[in-house]
Short mmCIF file of C-alpha atoms and ligand atoms in Angstrom, two decimals:
data_model
loop_
_atom_site.label_atom_id
_atom_site.label_comp_id
_atom_site.label_asym_id
_atom_site.label_seq_id
_atom_site.Cartn_x
_atom_site.Cartn_y
_atom_site.Cartn_z
CA MET Y 909 92.61 59.58 30.70
CA LYS Y 910 89.34 61.38 30.20
CA PHE Y 911 87.98 64.03 32.57
CA GLU Y 912 85.50 61.83 34.48
CA THR Y 913 88.22 59.26 35.14
CA GLU Y 914 90.85 61.79 36.27
CA ALA Y 915 88.24 63.37 38.53
CA ILE Y 916 87.93 60.07 40.40
CA HIS Y 917 91.44 58.64 40.24
CA ALA Y 918 94.08 61.38 39.90
CA GLY Y 919 95.98 61.74 43.18
CA GLU Y 920 94.09 58.90 44.80
CA GLU Y 921 95.57 55.65 43.51
CA PRO Y 922 95.54 53.00 46.28
CA LYS Y 923 99.04 52.34 47.66
CA LEU Y 924 99.64 48.60 47.90
CA GLU Y 925 103.44 48.58 48.26
CA GLY Y 926 105.72 49.31 51.22
CA ALA Y 927 103.92 50.97 54.10
CA GLY Y 928 100.80 51.44 51.95
CA THR Y 929 97.47 50.18 53.32
CA GLY Y 930 95.49 49.97 50.09
CA ASP Y 931 93.06 52.76 51.01
CA VAL Y 932 90.75 53.46 48.09
CA VAL Y 933 90.04 56.86 49.64
CA VAL Y 934 92.98 58.97 50.78
CA PRO Y 935 92.99 59.20 54.59
CA ILE Y 936 92.65 62.56 56.33
CA HIS Y 937 96.21 63.06 57.58
CA LEU Y 938 95.71 65.24 60.65
CA SER Y 939 99.28 65.13 61.91
CA SER Y 940 100.67 68.66 62.14
CA THR Y 941 104.25 67.43 62.22
CA PHE Y 942 106.22 64.45 60.90
CA ALA Y 943 109.01 62.51 62.62
CA ARG Y 944 112.39 61.90 60.98
CA ARG Y 945 115.42 59.68 61.60
CA GLU Y 946 118.10 62.17 60.73
CA VAL Y 947 118.41 65.80 61.74
CA THR Y 948 119.31 66.97 58.25
CA LYS Y 949 116.45 65.57 56.19
CA PRO Y 950 112.79 64.56 56.53
CA THR Y 951 112.70 60.74 56.30
CA CYS Y 952 109.30 60.41 54.60
CA GLY Y 953 109.36 63.72 52.73
CA TYR Y 954 107.11 65.61 55.17
CA GLU Y 955 108.19 68.06 57.89
CA TYR Y 956 105.26 70.16 59.03
CA SER Y 957 101.73 70.29 57.63
CA ARG Y 958 101.86 73.93 56.56
CA GLN Y 959 104.70 73.01 54.21
CA GLY Y 960 103.22 69.76 52.98
CA ASN Y 961 100.46 67.33 53.93
CA PRO Y 962 99.59 64.02 52.19
CA THR Y 963 95.83 64.71 52.01
CA ARG Y 964 96.38 68.19 50.62
CA GLU Y 965 98.91 66.84 48.13
CA ALA Y 966 96.41 64.27 46.89
CA LEU Y 967 93.96 67.10 46.24
CA GLU Y 968 96.64 69.20 44.57
CA THR Y 969 97.44 66.35 42.18
CA ARG Y 970 93.73 66.01 41.39
CA LEU Y 971 93.29 69.75 40.82
CA ALA Y 972 96.28 69.90 38.48
CA ALA Y 973 94.94 66.95 36.45
CA LEU Y 974 91.52 68.54 36.06
CA GLU Y 975 92.89 71.78 34.64
CA GLY Y 976 95.57 70.06 32.57
CA ALA Y 977 98.27 71.79 34.65
CA ARG Y 978 101.62 70.52 35.94
CA TRP Y 979 100.91 71.78 39.44
CA GLY Y 980 98.00 72.54 41.71
CA LEU Y 981 98.05 74.31 45.05
CA ALA Y 982 95.19 74.19 47.56
CA PHE Y 983 94.50 77.32 49.64
CA SER Y 984 92.35 78.13 52.65
CA SER Y 985 89.98 80.17 50.44
CA GLY Y 986 89.66 81.57 46.96
CA MET Y 987 90.75 84.94 48.34
CA ALA Y 988 93.85 83.39 49.96
CA ALA Y 989 94.74 81.95 46.54
CA GLU Y 990 94.27 85.34 44.87
CA THR Y 991 96.27 87.14 47.58
CA THR Y 992 99.15 84.70 47.17
CA ILE Y 993 99.16 85.25 43.40
CA GLY Y 994 99.23 89.02 44.00
CA LEU Y 995 102.14 88.71 46.44
CA SER Y 996 104.01 86.40 44.08
CA VAL Y 997 103.79 88.32 40.81
CA LEU Y 998 103.43 91.98 41.82
CA GLU Y 999 105.90 94.47 43.22
CA PRO Y 1000 105.38 98.09 44.26
CA GLY Y 1001 104.76 100.25 41.19
CA ASP Y 1002 103.38 97.37 39.11
CA HIS Y 1003 100.14 97.57 37.19
CA VAL Y 1004 97.27 95.11 36.74
CA VAL Y 1005 94.62 95.08 34.03
CA ALA Y 1006 91.42 93.47 35.28
CA GLY Y 1007 87.98 92.91 33.83
CA ASP Y 1008 85.40 95.44 35.04
CA ASP Y 1009 82.76 92.86 36.00
CA LEU Y 1010 84.51 90.94 38.79
CA TYR Y 1011 83.73 88.97 41.89
CA GLY Y 1012 83.20 91.68 44.54
CA GLY Y 1013 85.84 90.22 46.84
CA THR Y 1014 88.45 90.37 44.08
CA TRP Y 1015 87.69 94.04 43.50
CA ARG Y 1016 87.96 94.62 47.28
CA LEU Y 1017 91.30 92.78 47.43
CA PHE Y 1018 92.73 94.85 44.59
CA GLU Y 1019 91.37 98.22 45.75
CA ARG Y 1020 91.51 97.98 49.52
CA VAL Y 1021 94.51 95.71 50.09
CA LEU Y 1022 96.89 95.24 47.16
CA ALA Y 1023 96.67 98.82 45.84
CA PRO Y 1024 97.23 100.62 49.16
CA HIS Y 1025 99.54 98.10 50.83
CA LEU Y 1026 101.54 96.76 47.90
CA GLY Y 1027 101.54 100.04 45.96
CA VAL Y 1028 100.18 98.54 42.74
CA SER Y 1029 97.59 100.13 40.45
CA VAL Y 1030 94.70 98.38 38.74
CA SER Y 1031 92.85 99.41 35.58
CA TYR Y 1032 89.40 97.92 35.08
CA VAL Y 1033 88.40 97.45 31.47
CA ASP Y 1034 85.59 95.89 29.52
CA ALA Y 1035 87.51 92.69 28.78
CA THR Y 1036 84.78 91.38 26.47
CA ASP Y 1037 86.78 93.35 23.87
CA PRO Y 1038 90.42 92.10 23.75
CA GLU Y 1039 91.43 95.45 22.18
CA ARG Y 1040 90.50 97.28 25.37
CA VAL Y 1041 92.80 94.97 27.32
CA ALA Y 1042 95.58 95.61 24.79
CA ASP Y 1043 95.04 99.39 25.05
CA ALA Y 1044 95.22 99.30 28.86
CA LEU Y 1045 98.62 97.54 29.01
CA THR Y 1046 101.50 99.76 30.12
CA GLU Y 1047 105.24 99.31 30.62
CA ARG Y 1048 104.46 98.44 34.25
CA THR Y 1049 101.71 95.88 33.59
CA LYS Y 1050 102.58 92.49 35.08
CA LEU Y 1051 99.22 90.78 35.22
CA VAL Y 1052 95.95 90.51 33.33
CA TRP Y 1053 93.14 89.24 35.56
CA LEU Y 1054 90.08 87.73 33.91
CA GLU Y 1055 86.84 86.17 34.98
CA THR Y 1056 84.85 84.50 32.25
CA PRO Y 1057 81.90 84.17 32.31
CA THR Y 1058 81.86 87.33 34.41
CA ASN Y 1059 80.07 87.68 37.69
CA PRO Y 1060 77.18 88.45 37.70
CA LEU Y 1061 76.56 89.54 34.10
CA MET Y 1062 77.68 86.34 32.39
CA ARG Y 1063 79.70 88.19 29.77
CA LEU Y 1064 82.60 86.37 28.14
CA CYS Y 1065 86.23 87.26 27.62
CA ASP Y 1066 88.15 85.64 24.79
CA ILE Y 1067 90.86 83.83 26.77
CA GLU Y 1068 92.87 82.82 23.72
CA ALA Y 1069 92.94 86.31 22.19
CA ILE Y 1070 93.72 88.08 25.47
CA SER Y 1071 96.41 85.61 26.61
CA SER Y 1072 98.15 85.95 23.30
CA ILE Y 1073 98.13 89.78 23.49
CA ALA Y 1074 99.45 89.62 27.08
CA ARG Y 1075 102.12 87.02 26.28
CA GLU Y 1076 103.51 89.16 23.46
CA ARG Y 1077 104.03 91.95 25.99
CA GLY Y 1078 105.54 89.63 28.62
CA VAL Y 1079 102.45 89.92 30.83
CA LEU Y 1080 100.92 86.99 32.74
CA THR Y 1081 97.26 86.10 32.30
CA ALA Y 1082 95.31 84.69 35.26
CA VAL Y 1083 91.80 83.34 34.78
CA ASP Y 1084 89.34 82.79 37.60
CA ASN Y 1085 87.61 79.61 36.39
CA THR Y 1086 85.25 79.27 39.37
CA PHE Y 1087 82.05 79.86 37.40
CA VAL Y 1088 82.20 77.04 34.87
CA THR Y 1089 85.00 74.77 36.19
CA PRO Y 1090 87.48 72.79 34.06
CA TYR Y 1091 84.64 70.50 33.04
CA PHE Y 1092 83.37 73.29 30.78
CA GLN Y 1093 86.45 75.48 30.22
CA ARG Y 1094 90.26 74.94 30.31
CA PRO Y 1095 91.99 78.33 30.32
CA LEU Y 1096 95.53 76.88 30.31
CA ALA Y 1097 94.86 75.07 27.05
CA LEU Y 1098 93.73 78.42 25.61
CA GLY Y 1099 97.02 80.10 26.56
CA ALA Y 1100 96.43 81.45 30.08
CA ASP Y 1101 99.31 81.13 32.57
CA VAL Y 1102 97.43 80.68 35.82
CA VAL Y 1103 93.99 79.36 36.76
CA VAL Y 1104 92.35 80.33 40.05
CA HIS Y 1105 89.37 78.77 41.77
CA SER Y 1106 87.23 79.23 44.75
CA THR Y 1107 86.79 75.53 45.53
CA SER Y 1108 84.00 76.70 47.87
CA LYS Y 1109 81.81 76.64 44.75
CA TYR Y 1110 81.49 73.87 42.14
CA LEU Y 1111 84.71 71.96 42.83
CA ASN Y 1112 83.58 71.04 46.32
CA GLY Y 1113 80.00 71.45 45.18
CA HIS Y 1114 78.11 70.91 48.43
CA SER Y 1115 78.32 74.32 50.11
CA ASP Y 1116 80.16 72.90 53.11
CA SER Y 1117 83.79 73.95 52.72
CA ILE Y 1118 85.67 77.19 52.03
CA GLY Y 1119 88.79 76.73 49.90
CA GLY Y 1120 90.77 77.99 46.95
CA ALA Y 1121 93.12 76.67 44.31
CA VAL Y 1122 95.74 77.74 41.82
CA MET Y 1123 96.73 75.57 38.86
CA LEU Y 1124 99.67 76.36 36.60
CA SER Y 1125 102.47 74.81 34.54
CA ASP Y 1126 105.30 77.33 34.89
CA GLU Y 1127 108.00 75.92 37.15
CA GLU Y 1128 109.44 79.23 38.39
CA LEU Y 1129 106.05 80.67 39.22
CA HIS Y 1130 104.98 77.45 40.92
CA LYS Y 1131 108.06 77.58 43.14
CA LYS Y 1132 107.37 81.18 44.08
CA LEU Y 1133 103.71 80.53 44.82
CA LYS Y 1134 104.50 77.45 46.89
CA PHE Y 1135 107.13 79.37 48.86
CA ASN Y 1136 104.77 82.28 49.49
CA GLN Y 1137 101.85 80.03 50.36
CA ASN Y 1138 103.94 78.41 53.08
CA ALA Y 1139 105.37 81.77 54.16
CA VAL Y 1140 101.96 83.41 54.63
CA GLY Y 1141 100.30 80.16 55.76
CA ALA Y 1142 97.39 80.22 53.31
CA ILE Y 1143 96.89 76.44 53.19
CA LEU Y 1144 93.80 74.23 53.00
CA SER Y 1145 93.22 72.01 56.05
CA PRO Y 1146 93.44 68.19 55.74
CA PHE Y 1147 89.71 67.85 56.41
CA ASP Y 1148 88.74 70.40 53.76
CA SER Y 1149 91.21 68.81 51.36
CA TYR Y 1150 89.34 65.54 51.81
CA MET Y 1151 86.00 67.29 51.28
CA VAL Y 1152 87.10 68.86 48.01
CA LEU Y 1153 88.70 65.59 46.84
CA ARG Y 1154 85.36 63.93 47.43
CA GLY Y 1155 83.48 66.75 45.72
CA THR Y 1156 85.58 66.61 42.56
CA LYS Y 1157 84.64 62.94 42.00
CA THR Y 1158 81.12 63.95 40.99
CA LEU Y 1159 82.07 67.22 39.28
CA ALA Y 1160 81.31 65.95 35.77
CA VAL Y 1161 77.89 64.51 36.64
CA ARG Y 1162 76.96 67.53 38.70
CA MET Y 1163 77.99 70.02 36.00
CA ARG Y 1164 75.92 68.20 33.39
CA GLU Y 1165 72.85 68.43 35.63
CA HIS Y 1166 73.53 72.05 36.61
CA GLU Y 1167 73.69 72.96 32.94
CA LYS Y 1168 70.56 71.03 32.01
CA ASN Y 1169 68.55 72.82 34.70
CA ALA Y 1170 70.14 76.21 33.97
CA MET Y 1171 69.22 75.94 30.29
CA ARG Y 1172 65.67 75.05 31.22
CA VAL Y 1173 65.36 77.94 33.71
CA ALA Y 1174 66.99 80.38 31.24
CA GLU Y 1175 64.61 79.40 28.45
CA HIS Y 1176 61.64 79.69 30.77
CA LEU Y 1177 62.66 83.11 32.13
CA GLU Y 1178 63.59 84.52 28.72
CA GLY Y 1179 59.98 84.48 27.61
CA HIS Y 1180 58.56 85.49 30.99
CA PRO Y 1181 56.64 88.81 31.26
CA GLY Y 1182 58.29 89.48 34.64
CA VAL Y 1183 61.76 89.43 33.08
CA THR Y 1184 63.15 92.28 30.99
CA ARG Y 1185 66.62 90.88 30.27
CA MET Y 1186 68.33 87.49 30.47
CA TYR Y 1187 72.03 86.78 30.88
CA TYR Y 1188 72.97 83.15 30.08
CA PRO Y 1189 75.67 82.25 27.53
CA GLY Y 1190 73.79 79.09 26.53
CA LEU Y 1191 70.96 81.11 24.97
CA PRO Y 1192 71.36 81.86 21.27
CA SER Y 1193 70.23 85.42 22.13
CA HIS Y 1194 73.35 85.94 24.30
CA PRO Y 1195 75.51 88.45 22.39
CA GLN Y 1196 78.58 86.20 22.74
CA HIS Y 1197 76.89 82.86 22.21
CA GLU Y 1198 79.28 82.08 19.36
CA LEU Y 1199 82.35 82.67 21.57
CA ALA Y 1200 80.71 80.58 24.30
CA THR Y 1201 80.31 77.66 21.93
CA ARG Y 1202 83.91 78.01 20.75
CA GLN Y 1203 85.61 78.61 24.09
CA MET Y 1204 83.59 76.41 26.43
CA PHE Y 1205 82.42 72.80 26.33
CA GLY Y 1206 79.17 73.83 27.99
CA PHE Y 1207 77.51 76.86 29.54
CA GLY Y 1208 77.39 76.12 33.25
CA GLY Y 1209 74.77 76.59 35.93
CA MET Y 1210 74.91 80.35 36.59
CA LEU Y 1211 72.52 82.91 35.17
CA SER Y 1212 71.26 86.42 35.88
CA PHE Y 1213 68.24 88.42 34.83
CA GLU Y 1214 66.66 91.83 35.18
CA ILE Y 1215 63.30 91.68 36.85
CA ALA Y 1216 60.56 94.04 35.62
CA GLY Y 1217 60.31 96.93 38.12
CA GLY Y 1218 63.06 97.88 40.54
CA LEU Y 1219 64.57 97.10 43.90
CA THR Y 1220 61.17 96.56 45.57
CA GLU Y 1221 60.07 93.95 43.02
CA ALA Y 1222 63.46 92.23 43.08
CA CYS Y 1223 63.45 91.95 46.88
CA ALA Y 1224 59.85 90.75 46.99
CA PHE Y 1225 60.56 88.14 44.32
CA LEU Y 1226 63.62 86.80 46.15
CA GLU Y 1227 61.85 86.71 49.50
CA ASN Y 1228 58.88 84.86 47.95
CA LEU Y 1229 60.93 81.95 46.65
CA THR Y 1230 60.74 78.88 48.84
CA LEU Y 1231 63.00 76.31 47.17
CA PHE Y 1232 65.75 78.70 46.07
CA ALA Y 1233 67.61 79.76 49.19
CA LEU Y 1234 68.32 83.49 49.40
CA ALA Y 1235 72.05 83.32 49.97
CA GLU Y 1236 75.42 84.43 48.66
CA SER Y 1237 77.73 81.85 47.07
CA LEU Y 1238 77.07 79.44 44.22
CA GLY Y 1239 77.97 76.09 42.79
CA GLY Y 1240 76.35 73.83 45.37
CA VAL Y 1241 73.84 71.10 44.57
CA GLU Y 1242 71.08 73.30 45.98
CA SER Y 1243 69.68 76.28 44.08
CA LEU Y 1244 70.65 79.68 45.46
CA THR Y 1245 69.61 83.15 44.48
CA GLU Y 1246 70.72 86.63 45.46
CA LEU Y 1247 70.64 90.33 44.68
CA PRO Y 1248 74.22 91.27 43.65
CA ALA Y 1249 73.69 95.03 44.23
CA LEU Y 1250 72.99 94.55 47.95
CA MET Y 1251 74.74 91.23 48.58
CA THR Y 1252 77.78 89.85 46.69
CA HIS Y 1253 78.65 93.15 45.00
CA ALA Y 1254 77.73 95.52 47.85
CA SER Y 1255 81.39 96.39 48.42
CA ILE Y 1256 81.55 97.99 44.95
CA PRO Y 1257 80.33 101.63 44.93
CA LYS Y 1258 76.89 102.10 43.33
CA GLU Y 1259 78.19 104.22 40.39
CA GLU Y 1260 80.91 101.67 39.60
CA ARG Y 1261 78.55 98.73 39.55
CA GLU Y 1262 75.77 100.52 37.66
CA LYS Y 1263 78.28 101.58 35.01
CA VAL Y 1264 78.81 97.92 34.11
CA GLY Y 1265 75.15 96.92 34.48
CA VAL Y 1266 74.83 95.56 38.01
CA THR Y 1267 71.55 97.34 38.71
CA ASP Y 1268 69.22 97.14 41.72
CA SER Y 1269 66.86 94.86 39.79
CA LEU Y 1270 69.48 92.32 38.71
CA VAL Y 1271 68.89 88.86 40.19
CA ARG Y 1272 71.55 86.13 40.11
CA ILE Y 1273 70.73 82.43 40.27
CA SER Y 1274 72.98 79.47 40.93
CA VAL Y 1275 70.82 76.72 39.46
CA GLY Y 1276 71.08 73.54 41.51
CA ILE Y 1277 70.51 69.94 40.55
CA GLU Y 1278 67.04 69.51 42.04
CA ASN Y 1279 64.23 68.42 39.73
CA GLY Y 1280 63.78 71.10 37.04
CA ASP Y 1281 59.95 71.04 37.30
CA ASP Y 1282 60.16 71.99 40.97
CA LEU Y 1283 62.51 74.88 40.20
CA ILE Y 1284 60.25 76.31 37.48
CA GLU Y 1285 57.22 75.98 39.74
CA ASP Y 1286 58.95 77.88 42.55
CA LEU Y 1287 60.01 80.70 40.19
CA ASP Y 1288 56.51 81.01 38.73
CA ARG Y 1289 54.97 81.10 42.18
CA ALA Y 1290 57.31 83.92 43.24
CA PHE Y 1291 56.45 85.90 40.08
CA ALA Y 1292 52.73 85.35 40.61
CA SER Y 1293 52.94 86.70 44.15
CA LEU Y 1294 54.28 90.02 42.78
CA SER Y 1295 51.09 90.94 40.97
C1 PLP V 1363 83.61 82.90 45.74
C2 PLP V 1363 84.49 83.43 44.69
C3 PLP V 1363 85.78 83.86 44.98
C4 PLP V 1363 86.33 83.89 46.40
O1 PLP V 1363 86.45 82.64 46.94
P1 PLP V 1363 86.31 82.29 48.52
O2 PLP V 1363 86.50 80.84 48.56
O3 PLP V 1363 84.96 82.75 48.95
O4 PLP V 1363 87.40 83.06 49.21
C5 PLP V 1363 86.58 84.29 43.94
N1 PLP V 1363 86.12 84.32 42.66
C6 PLP V 1363 84.88 83.92 42.35
C7 PLP V 1363 84.43 83.96 40.93
C8 PLP V 1363 84.02 83.47 43.35
O5 PLP V 1363 82.78 83.10 43.02
#
């Protein structure tokens, strides 16, 4: 089945046999516990909702189908998913190689939680060059952690090249696919071992649920992750599982619109006198446009740019927008904008973030699916109010 079809049907086929009721939409199974006939085994397969829940399982089947994985697991947040991966693949003394342009919360998890409490070390490298990843691998490296496109600089990592280098050394590759979703990029098909998502973003798509997901095809690792997810309790609620199931049904249509508007905004901003630098992989001027075309089926709805001036101009611009909400997060139907240096990436020390290019005048936009004319008009109005 093709993507659009899986996105609507996988995990949600109406049950017409036995005790089935023919629901076209999977019910929200709120029961925290499940009755059984015999002491020794659960009669209907379910025991307690932390271990397994029918609504969550429907979502997990859907998520696996979308990424072309054997298994999907739904977590209470993207960070809960990442934490569970860390606890499942890393032991004290282990080493991680991560890209140096990461979601701020991932950096915080590595540096403030996993490093001090699990005793692991993390090297941050410019993963746009697979050689740098190769050079950073040590005897103790267990995991390569990639985001592509990166956040917020929209740089790309070659998933196929890096996974193959890692695999040769017996190292797992995890890719955070939150930014472009499986509609535009399938890391597992390119050789990655694990895909991670914050479903709070495009997969749910309506900015009204926090959740996370892991998709993978390795049986051993799936077992370990599932065990640890239950052990730490990092599960998605039945209601949120329903929300994300519903969100995924329109993922394909939404992503096409996000991209259409993002391309339009990127082209408009690229020639704008108030903009000194554009970051969008769909623009032929993007230094990795060729890799983008090869690795992705589209370019997504996220972009960043440097505004002429500094922090003062950037703040004034953001505060002058009326349609674009000034807010963290991304991937909802509504357009959002933010200043990474003081918002999403504020937990990263100034020198660290400036080293990679997250300056005080860098503005990030999550382009929504409103009418493109209205978006351009709002941006132009905010620029005009600066002069
Ligand atoms: C939001 C986000 C996360 C964290 O997800 P939560 O659902 O907020 O916990 C991780 N990675 C990326 C790329 C994100 O955008």
